[in-house]
Tab-separated table of C-alpha atoms and ligand atoms in Angstrom:
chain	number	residue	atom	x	y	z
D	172	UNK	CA	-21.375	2.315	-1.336
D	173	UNK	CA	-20.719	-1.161	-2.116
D	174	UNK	CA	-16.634	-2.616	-2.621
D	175	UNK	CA	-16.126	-2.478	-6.233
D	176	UNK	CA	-15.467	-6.570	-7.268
D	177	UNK	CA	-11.472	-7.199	-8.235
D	178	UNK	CA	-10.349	-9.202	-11.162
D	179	UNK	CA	-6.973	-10.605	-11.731
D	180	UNK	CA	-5.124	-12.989	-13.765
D	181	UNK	CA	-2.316	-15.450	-13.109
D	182	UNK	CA	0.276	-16.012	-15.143
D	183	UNK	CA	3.467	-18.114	-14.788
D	184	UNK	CA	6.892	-17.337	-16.561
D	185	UNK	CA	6.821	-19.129	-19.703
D	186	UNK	CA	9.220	-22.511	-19.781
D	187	UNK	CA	10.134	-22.613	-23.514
D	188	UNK	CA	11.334	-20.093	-26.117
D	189	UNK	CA	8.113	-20.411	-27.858
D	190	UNK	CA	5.937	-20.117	-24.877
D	191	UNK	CA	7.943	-16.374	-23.961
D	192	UNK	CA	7.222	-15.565	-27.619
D	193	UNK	CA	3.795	-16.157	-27.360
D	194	UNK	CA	3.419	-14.355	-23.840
D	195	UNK	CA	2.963	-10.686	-24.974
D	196	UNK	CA	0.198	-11.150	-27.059
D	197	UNK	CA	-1.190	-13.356	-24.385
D	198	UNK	CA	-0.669	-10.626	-22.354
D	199	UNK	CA	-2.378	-8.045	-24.863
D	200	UNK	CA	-4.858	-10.209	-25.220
D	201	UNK	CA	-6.030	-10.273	-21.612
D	202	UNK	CA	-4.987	-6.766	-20.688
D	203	UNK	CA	-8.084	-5.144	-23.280
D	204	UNK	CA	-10.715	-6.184	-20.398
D	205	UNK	CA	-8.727	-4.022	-17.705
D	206	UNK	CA	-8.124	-6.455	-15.283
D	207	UNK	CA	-6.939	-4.937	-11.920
D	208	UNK	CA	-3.403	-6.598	-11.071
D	209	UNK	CA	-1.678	-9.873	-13.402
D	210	UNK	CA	0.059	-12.075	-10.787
D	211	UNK	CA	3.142	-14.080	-11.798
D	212	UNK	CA	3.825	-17.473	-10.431
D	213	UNK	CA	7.009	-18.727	-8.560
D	214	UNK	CA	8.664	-22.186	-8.463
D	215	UNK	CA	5.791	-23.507	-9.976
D	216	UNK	CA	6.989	-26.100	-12.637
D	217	UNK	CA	10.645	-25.197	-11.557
D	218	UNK	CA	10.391	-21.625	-12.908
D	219	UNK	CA	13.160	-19.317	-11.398
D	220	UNK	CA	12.937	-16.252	-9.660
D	221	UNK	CA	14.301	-14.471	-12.789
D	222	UNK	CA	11.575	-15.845	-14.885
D	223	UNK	CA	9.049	-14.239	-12.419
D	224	UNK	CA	11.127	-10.727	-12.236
D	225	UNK	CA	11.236	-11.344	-16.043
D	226	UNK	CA	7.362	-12.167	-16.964
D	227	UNK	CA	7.144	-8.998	-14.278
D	228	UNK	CA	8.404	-6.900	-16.451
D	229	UNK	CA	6.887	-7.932	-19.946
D	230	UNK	CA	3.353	-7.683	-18.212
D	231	UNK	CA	4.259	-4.105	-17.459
D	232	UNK	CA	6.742	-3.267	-20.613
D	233	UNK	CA	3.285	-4.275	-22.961
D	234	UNK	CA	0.050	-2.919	-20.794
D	235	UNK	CA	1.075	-1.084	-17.807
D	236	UNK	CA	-1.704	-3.310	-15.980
D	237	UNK	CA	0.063	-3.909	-11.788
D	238	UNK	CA	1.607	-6.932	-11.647
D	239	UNK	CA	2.236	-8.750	-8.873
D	240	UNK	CA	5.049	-11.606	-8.202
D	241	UNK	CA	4.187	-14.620	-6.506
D	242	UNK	CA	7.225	-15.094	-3.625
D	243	UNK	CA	7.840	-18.580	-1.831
D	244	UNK	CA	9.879	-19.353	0.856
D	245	UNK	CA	10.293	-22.906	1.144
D	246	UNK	CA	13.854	-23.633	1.225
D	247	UNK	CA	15.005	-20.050	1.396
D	248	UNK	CA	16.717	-17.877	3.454
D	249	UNK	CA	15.951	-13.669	5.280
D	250	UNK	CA	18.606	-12.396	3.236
D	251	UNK	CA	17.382	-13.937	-0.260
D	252	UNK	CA	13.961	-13.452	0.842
D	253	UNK	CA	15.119	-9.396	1.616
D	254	UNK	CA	16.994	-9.310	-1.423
D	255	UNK	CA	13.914	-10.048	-3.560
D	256	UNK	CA	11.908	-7.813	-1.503
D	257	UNK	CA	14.263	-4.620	-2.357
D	258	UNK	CA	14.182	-5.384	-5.485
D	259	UNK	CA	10.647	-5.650	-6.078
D	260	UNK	CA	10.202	-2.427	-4.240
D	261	UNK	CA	12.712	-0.793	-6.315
D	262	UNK	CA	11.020	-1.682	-9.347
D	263	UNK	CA	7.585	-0.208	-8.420
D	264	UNK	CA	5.892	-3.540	-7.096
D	265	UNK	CA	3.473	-2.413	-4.681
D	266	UNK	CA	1.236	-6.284	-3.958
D	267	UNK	CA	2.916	-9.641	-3.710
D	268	UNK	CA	1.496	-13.322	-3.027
D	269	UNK	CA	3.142	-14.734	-0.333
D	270	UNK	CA	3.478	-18.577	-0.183
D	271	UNK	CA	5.246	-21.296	1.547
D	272	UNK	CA	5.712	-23.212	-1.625
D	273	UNK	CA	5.783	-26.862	-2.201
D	274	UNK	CA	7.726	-29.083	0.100
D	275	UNK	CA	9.722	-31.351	-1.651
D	276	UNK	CA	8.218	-34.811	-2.277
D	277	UNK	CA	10.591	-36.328	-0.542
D	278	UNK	CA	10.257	-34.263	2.634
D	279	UNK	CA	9.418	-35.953	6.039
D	280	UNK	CA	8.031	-33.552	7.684
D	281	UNK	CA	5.158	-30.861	6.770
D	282	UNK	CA	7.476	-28.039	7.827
D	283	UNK	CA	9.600	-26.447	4.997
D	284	UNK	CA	12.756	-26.662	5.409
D	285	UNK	CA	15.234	-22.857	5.203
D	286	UNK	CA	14.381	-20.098	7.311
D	287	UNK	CA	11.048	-19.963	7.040
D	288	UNK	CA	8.579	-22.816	7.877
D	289	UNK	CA	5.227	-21.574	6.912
D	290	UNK	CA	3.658	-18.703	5.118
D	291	UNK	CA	2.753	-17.126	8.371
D	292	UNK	CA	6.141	-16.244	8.957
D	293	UNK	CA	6.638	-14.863	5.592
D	294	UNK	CA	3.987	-11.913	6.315
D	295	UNK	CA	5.467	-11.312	9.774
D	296	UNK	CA	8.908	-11.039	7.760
D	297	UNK	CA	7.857	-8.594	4.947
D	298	UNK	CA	5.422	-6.473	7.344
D	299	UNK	CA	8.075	-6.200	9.572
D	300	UNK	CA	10.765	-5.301	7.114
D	301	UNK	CA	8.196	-2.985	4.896
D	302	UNK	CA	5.688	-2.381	6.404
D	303	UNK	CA	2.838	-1.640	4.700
D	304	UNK	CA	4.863	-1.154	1.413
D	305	UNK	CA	3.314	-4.050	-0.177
D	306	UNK	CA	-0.297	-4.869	-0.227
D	307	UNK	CA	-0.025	-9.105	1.029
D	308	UNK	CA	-1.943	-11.538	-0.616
D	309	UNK	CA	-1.745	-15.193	0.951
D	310	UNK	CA	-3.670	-18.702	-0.201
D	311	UNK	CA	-6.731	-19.824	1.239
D	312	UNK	CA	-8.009	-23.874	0.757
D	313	UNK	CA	-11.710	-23.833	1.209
D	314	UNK	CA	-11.541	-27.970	0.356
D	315	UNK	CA	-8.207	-27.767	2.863
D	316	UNK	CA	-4.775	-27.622	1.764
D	317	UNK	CA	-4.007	-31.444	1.469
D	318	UNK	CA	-1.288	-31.682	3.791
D	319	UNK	CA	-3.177	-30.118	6.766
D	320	UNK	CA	-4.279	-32.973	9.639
D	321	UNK	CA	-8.062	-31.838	9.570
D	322	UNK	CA	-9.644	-28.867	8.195
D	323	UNK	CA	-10.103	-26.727	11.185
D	324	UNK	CA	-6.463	-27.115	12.109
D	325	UNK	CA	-5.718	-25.748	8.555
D	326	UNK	CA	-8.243	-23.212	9.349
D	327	UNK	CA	-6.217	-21.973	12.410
D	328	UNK	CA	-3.260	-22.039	10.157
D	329	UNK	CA	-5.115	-19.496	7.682
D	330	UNK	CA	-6.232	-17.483	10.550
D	331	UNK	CA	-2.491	-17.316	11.224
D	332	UNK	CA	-1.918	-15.384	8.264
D	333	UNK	CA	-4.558	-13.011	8.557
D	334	UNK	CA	-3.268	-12.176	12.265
D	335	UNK	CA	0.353	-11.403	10.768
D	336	UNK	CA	-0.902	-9.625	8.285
D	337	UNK	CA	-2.180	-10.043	5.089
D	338	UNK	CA	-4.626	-7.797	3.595
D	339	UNK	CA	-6.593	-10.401	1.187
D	340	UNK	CA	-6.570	-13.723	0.098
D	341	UNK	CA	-6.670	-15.785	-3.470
D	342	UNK	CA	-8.738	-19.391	-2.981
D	343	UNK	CA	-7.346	-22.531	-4.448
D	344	UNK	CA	-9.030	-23.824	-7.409
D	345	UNK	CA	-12.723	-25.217	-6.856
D	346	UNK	CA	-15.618	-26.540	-8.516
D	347	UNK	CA	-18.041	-26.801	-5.740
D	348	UNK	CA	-18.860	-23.027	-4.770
D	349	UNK	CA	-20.597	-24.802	-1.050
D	350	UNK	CA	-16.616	-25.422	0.119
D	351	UNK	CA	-16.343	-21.520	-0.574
D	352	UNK	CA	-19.821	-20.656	1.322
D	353	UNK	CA	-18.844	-22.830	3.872
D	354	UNK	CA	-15.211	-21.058	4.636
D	355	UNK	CA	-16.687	-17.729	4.301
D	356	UNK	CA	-18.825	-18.210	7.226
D	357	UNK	CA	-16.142	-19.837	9.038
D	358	UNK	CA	-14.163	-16.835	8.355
D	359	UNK	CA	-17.092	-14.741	9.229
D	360	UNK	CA	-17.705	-16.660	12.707
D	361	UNK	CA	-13.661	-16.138	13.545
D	362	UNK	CA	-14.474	-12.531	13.032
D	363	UNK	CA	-12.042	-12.237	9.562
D	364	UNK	CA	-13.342	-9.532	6.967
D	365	UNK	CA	-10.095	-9.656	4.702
D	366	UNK	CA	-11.802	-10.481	1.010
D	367	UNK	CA	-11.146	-13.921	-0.001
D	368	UNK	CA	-10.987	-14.061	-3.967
D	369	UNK	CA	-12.184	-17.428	-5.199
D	370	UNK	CA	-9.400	-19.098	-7.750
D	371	UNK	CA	-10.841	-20.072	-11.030
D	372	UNK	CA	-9.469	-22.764	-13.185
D	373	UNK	CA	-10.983	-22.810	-16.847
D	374	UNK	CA	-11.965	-26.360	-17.835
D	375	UNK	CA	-10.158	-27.356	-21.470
D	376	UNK	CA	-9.105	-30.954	-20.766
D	377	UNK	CA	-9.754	-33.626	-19.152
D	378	UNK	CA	-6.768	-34.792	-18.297
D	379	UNK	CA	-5.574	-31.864	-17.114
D	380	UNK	CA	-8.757	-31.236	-14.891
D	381	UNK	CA	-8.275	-34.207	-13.566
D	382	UNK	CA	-4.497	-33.736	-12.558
D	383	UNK	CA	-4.967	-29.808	-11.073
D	384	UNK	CA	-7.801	-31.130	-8.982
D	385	UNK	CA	-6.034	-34.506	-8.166
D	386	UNK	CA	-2.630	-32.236	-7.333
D	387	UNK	CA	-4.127	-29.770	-5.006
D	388	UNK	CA	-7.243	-32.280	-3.506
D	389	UNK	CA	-9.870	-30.032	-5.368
D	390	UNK	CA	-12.949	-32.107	-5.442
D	391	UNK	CA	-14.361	-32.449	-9.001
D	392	UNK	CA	-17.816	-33.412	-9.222
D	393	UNK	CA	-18.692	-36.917	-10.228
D	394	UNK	CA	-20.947	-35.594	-12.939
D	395	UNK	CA	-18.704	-32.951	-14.309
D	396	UNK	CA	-15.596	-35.955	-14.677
D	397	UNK	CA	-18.313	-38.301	-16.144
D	398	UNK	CA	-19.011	-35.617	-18.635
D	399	UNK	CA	-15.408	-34.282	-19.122
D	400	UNK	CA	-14.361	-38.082	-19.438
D	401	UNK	CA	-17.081	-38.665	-22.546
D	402	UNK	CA	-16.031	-35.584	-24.184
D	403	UNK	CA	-12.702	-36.043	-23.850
D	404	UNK	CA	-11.725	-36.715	-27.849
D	405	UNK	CA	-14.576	-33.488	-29.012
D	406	UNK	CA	-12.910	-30.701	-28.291
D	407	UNK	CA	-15.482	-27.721	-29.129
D	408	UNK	CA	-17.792	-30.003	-26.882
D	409	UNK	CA	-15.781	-30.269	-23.959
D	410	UNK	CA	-14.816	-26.426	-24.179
D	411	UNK	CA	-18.398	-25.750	-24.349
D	412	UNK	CA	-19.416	-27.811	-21.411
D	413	UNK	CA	-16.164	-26.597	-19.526
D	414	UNK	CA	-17.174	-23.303	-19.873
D	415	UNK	CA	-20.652	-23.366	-18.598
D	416	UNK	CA	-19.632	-25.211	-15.755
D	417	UNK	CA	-17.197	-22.309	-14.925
D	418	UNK	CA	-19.451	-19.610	-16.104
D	419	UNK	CA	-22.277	-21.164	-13.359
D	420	UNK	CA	-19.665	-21.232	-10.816
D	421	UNK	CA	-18.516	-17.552	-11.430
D	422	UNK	CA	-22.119	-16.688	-11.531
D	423	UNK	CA	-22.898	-18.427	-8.263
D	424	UNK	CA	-20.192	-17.016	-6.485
D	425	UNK	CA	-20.424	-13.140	-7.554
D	426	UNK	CA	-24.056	-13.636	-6.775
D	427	UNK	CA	-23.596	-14.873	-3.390
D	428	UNK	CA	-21.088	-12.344	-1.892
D	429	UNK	CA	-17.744	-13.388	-3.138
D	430	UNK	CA	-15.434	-10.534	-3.867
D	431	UNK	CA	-13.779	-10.823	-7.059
D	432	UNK	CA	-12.298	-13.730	-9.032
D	433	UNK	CA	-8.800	-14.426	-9.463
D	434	UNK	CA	-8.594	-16.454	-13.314
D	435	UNK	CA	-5.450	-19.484	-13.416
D	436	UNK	CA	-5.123	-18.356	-16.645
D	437	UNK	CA	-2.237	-21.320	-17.924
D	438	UNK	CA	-0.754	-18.507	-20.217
D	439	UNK	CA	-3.497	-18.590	-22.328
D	440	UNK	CA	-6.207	-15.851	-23.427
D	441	UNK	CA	-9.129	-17.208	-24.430
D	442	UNK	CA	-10.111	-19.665	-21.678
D	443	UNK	CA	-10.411	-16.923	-19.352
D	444	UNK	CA	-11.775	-14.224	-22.035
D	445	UNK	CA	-14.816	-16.674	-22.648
D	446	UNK	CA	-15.764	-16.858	-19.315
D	447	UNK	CA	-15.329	-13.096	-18.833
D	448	UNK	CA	-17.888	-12.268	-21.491
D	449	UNK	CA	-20.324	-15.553	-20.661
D	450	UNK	CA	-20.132	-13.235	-17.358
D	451	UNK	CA	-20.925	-9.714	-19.328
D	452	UNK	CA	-17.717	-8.490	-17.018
D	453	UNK	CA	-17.242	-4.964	-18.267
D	454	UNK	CA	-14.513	-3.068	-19.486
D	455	UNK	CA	-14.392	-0.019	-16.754
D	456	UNK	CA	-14.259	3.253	-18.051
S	1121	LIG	P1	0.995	-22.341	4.430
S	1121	LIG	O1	-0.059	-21.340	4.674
S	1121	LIG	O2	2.288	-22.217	5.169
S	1121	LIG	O3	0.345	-23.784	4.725
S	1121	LIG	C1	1.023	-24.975	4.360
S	1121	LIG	C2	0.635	-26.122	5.267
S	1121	LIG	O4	1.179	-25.938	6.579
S	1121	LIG	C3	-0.894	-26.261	5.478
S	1121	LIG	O5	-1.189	-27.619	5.591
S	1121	LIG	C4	-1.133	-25.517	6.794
S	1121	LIG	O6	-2.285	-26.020	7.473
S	1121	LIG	C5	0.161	-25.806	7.552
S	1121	LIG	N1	0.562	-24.659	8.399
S	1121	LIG	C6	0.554	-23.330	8.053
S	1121	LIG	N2	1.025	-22.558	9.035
S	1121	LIG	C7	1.338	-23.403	10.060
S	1121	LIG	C8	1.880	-23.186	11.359
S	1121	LIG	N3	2.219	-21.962	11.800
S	1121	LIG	N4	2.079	-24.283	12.150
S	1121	LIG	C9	1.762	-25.536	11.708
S	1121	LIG	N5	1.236	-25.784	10.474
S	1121	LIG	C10	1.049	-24.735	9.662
S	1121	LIG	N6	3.242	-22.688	-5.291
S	1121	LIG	C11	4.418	-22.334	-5.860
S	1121	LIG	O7	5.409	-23.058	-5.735
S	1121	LIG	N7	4.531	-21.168	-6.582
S	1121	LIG	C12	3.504	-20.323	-6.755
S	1121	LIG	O8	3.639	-19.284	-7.410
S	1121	LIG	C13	2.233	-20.662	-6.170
S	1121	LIG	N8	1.166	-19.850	-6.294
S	1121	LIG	C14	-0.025	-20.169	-5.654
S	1121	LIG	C15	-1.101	-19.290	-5.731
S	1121	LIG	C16	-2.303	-19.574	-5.084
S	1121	LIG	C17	-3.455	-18.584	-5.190
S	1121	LIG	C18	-2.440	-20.792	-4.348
S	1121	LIG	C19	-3.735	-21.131	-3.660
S	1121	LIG	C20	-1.372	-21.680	-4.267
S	1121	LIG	C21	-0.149	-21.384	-4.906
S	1121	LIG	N9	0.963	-22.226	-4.814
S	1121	LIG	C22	2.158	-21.880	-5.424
S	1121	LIG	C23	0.871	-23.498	-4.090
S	1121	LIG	C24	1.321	-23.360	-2.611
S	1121	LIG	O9	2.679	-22.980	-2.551
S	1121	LIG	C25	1.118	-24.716	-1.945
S	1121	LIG	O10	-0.241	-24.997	-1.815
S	1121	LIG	C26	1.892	-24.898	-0.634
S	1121	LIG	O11	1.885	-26.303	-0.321
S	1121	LIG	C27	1.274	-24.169	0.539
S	1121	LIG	O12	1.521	-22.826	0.487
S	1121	LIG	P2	0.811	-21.829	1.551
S	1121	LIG	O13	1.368	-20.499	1.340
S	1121	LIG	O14	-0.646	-21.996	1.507
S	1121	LIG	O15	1.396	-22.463	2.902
């Protein structure tokens, strides 16, 4: 019997009053296609901890859908990092996404500073303080995260947190499903069977295209700017051709193998709801 494919949504905690009132319906919204697990972002944006316990809690207060908190540890220390932990676990979490975080820009050195360095360490912390308690999600970059010296160095780092143990992995955004092929059977060759979710970024701007792929070192076709670029100031246009550029890229990567997609939703429903039904997802029973 075949894995059954795993859909989830990100979300991050909302940064204005009008943004948190908007957030349940959001949340509504997206929860009627039965996605399996919301994830809530960290740090992102300067959002605090509380705002991720917080948007934690509305996600399960309004559809009782898992939710999972995103938890850095740039800058931080064991005992926040344990705090946070026992907290999550007494509040039912069962799945977190461990990250480093973002250095800040003015750091020297590609180490965080704190306690904890890199994400590897992370998983060896919370596996070896829960043990299996929590299902571990970590990040993969099949383009390369864009502070690694060389690709297979970063690949050695990824391979680090499989071996302390995480159980899956959520792909930076991409528009170029080859990067994703081409990790998969680099993961495949280093003998790594955890599933890899690709990361999918709806296209509704340019600019903002443009600044997620410039951000994170996603390369974004020279065609698809070109287009996005002309498009820019016809809005129903550019969502159209957004969304069949994402659709094809969804299609092309459930067809070839990958096991699920996790949506960057940006807090809002119907980026990510178009693409679901261009991609006849069903509603399971
Ligand atoms: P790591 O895996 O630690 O890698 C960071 C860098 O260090 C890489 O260049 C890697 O090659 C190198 N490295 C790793 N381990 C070692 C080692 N042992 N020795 C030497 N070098 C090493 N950011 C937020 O602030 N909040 C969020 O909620 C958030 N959510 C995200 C969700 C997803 C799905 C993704 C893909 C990213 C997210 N990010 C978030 C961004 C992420 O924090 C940054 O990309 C960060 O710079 C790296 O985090 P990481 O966990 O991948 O780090």
């Amino acid at each position: 019997m075949s894995t059954p494919l795993t859909f989830s949504f990100e979300l991050f905690p909302p940064r204005t009053p009008e943004g948190g009132g908007r957030l349940p319906g959001v949340i509504c919204e997206l929860a009627a296609v039965r996605p399996d697990y919301f994830s809530v972002t960290y740090g992102a944006g300067g959002s605090t901890q509380e705002g991720t316990y917080e948007t934690l809690l509305t996600v399960v207060k309004h559809c009782g859908i898992e939710a999972a908190p995103h938890l850095t540890c740039v800058g931080s220390t064991r005992v926040h990092v344990a705090a946070l932990l026992a907290r999550y676990r007494a509040a039912g979490v069962r799945r977190i996404v461990a990250l480093r975080g973002d250095l800040p820009a003015t750091a020297m050195s590609p180490a965080a500073p704190g306690e904890f360095r890199y994400a590897n360490e992370l998983v060896s912390f919370i596996r070896e303080s829960h043990g299996d308690a929590f299902r571990i999600e970590v990040a993969a970059y099949p383009e390369m995260h864009p502070q690694a010296p060389s690709p297979s160095v970063d690949f050695e780092n990824f391979c680090r947190k499989v071996e302390a143990g995480a159980d899956a992995a959520l792909t930076q955004l991409f528009y170029n499903a080859d990067a994703y092929f081409e990790f998969m059977e680099r993961c495949g060759k280093a003998g790594i069977r955890i599933p890899i979710v690709p990361g999918i970024m709806p296209i509704t701007s340019y600019a903002n295209t443009l600044r997620f792929c410039n951000g994170c070192g996603a390369d974004l076709p020279r065609w698809v700017r070109l287009r996005l670029e002309e498009l820019q100031d016809d809005k129903p246009r550019l969502l159209d051709f957004g969304a069949g550029v994402v659709t094809r890229l969804c299609e092309t990567l459930l067809r070839n193998g990958a096991p699920g997609l996790h949506f960057y939703t940006i807090n809002q429903a119907e980026p990510t709801l178009r693409l679901w039904r261009n991609l006849a997802l069903t509603v399971p029973a």
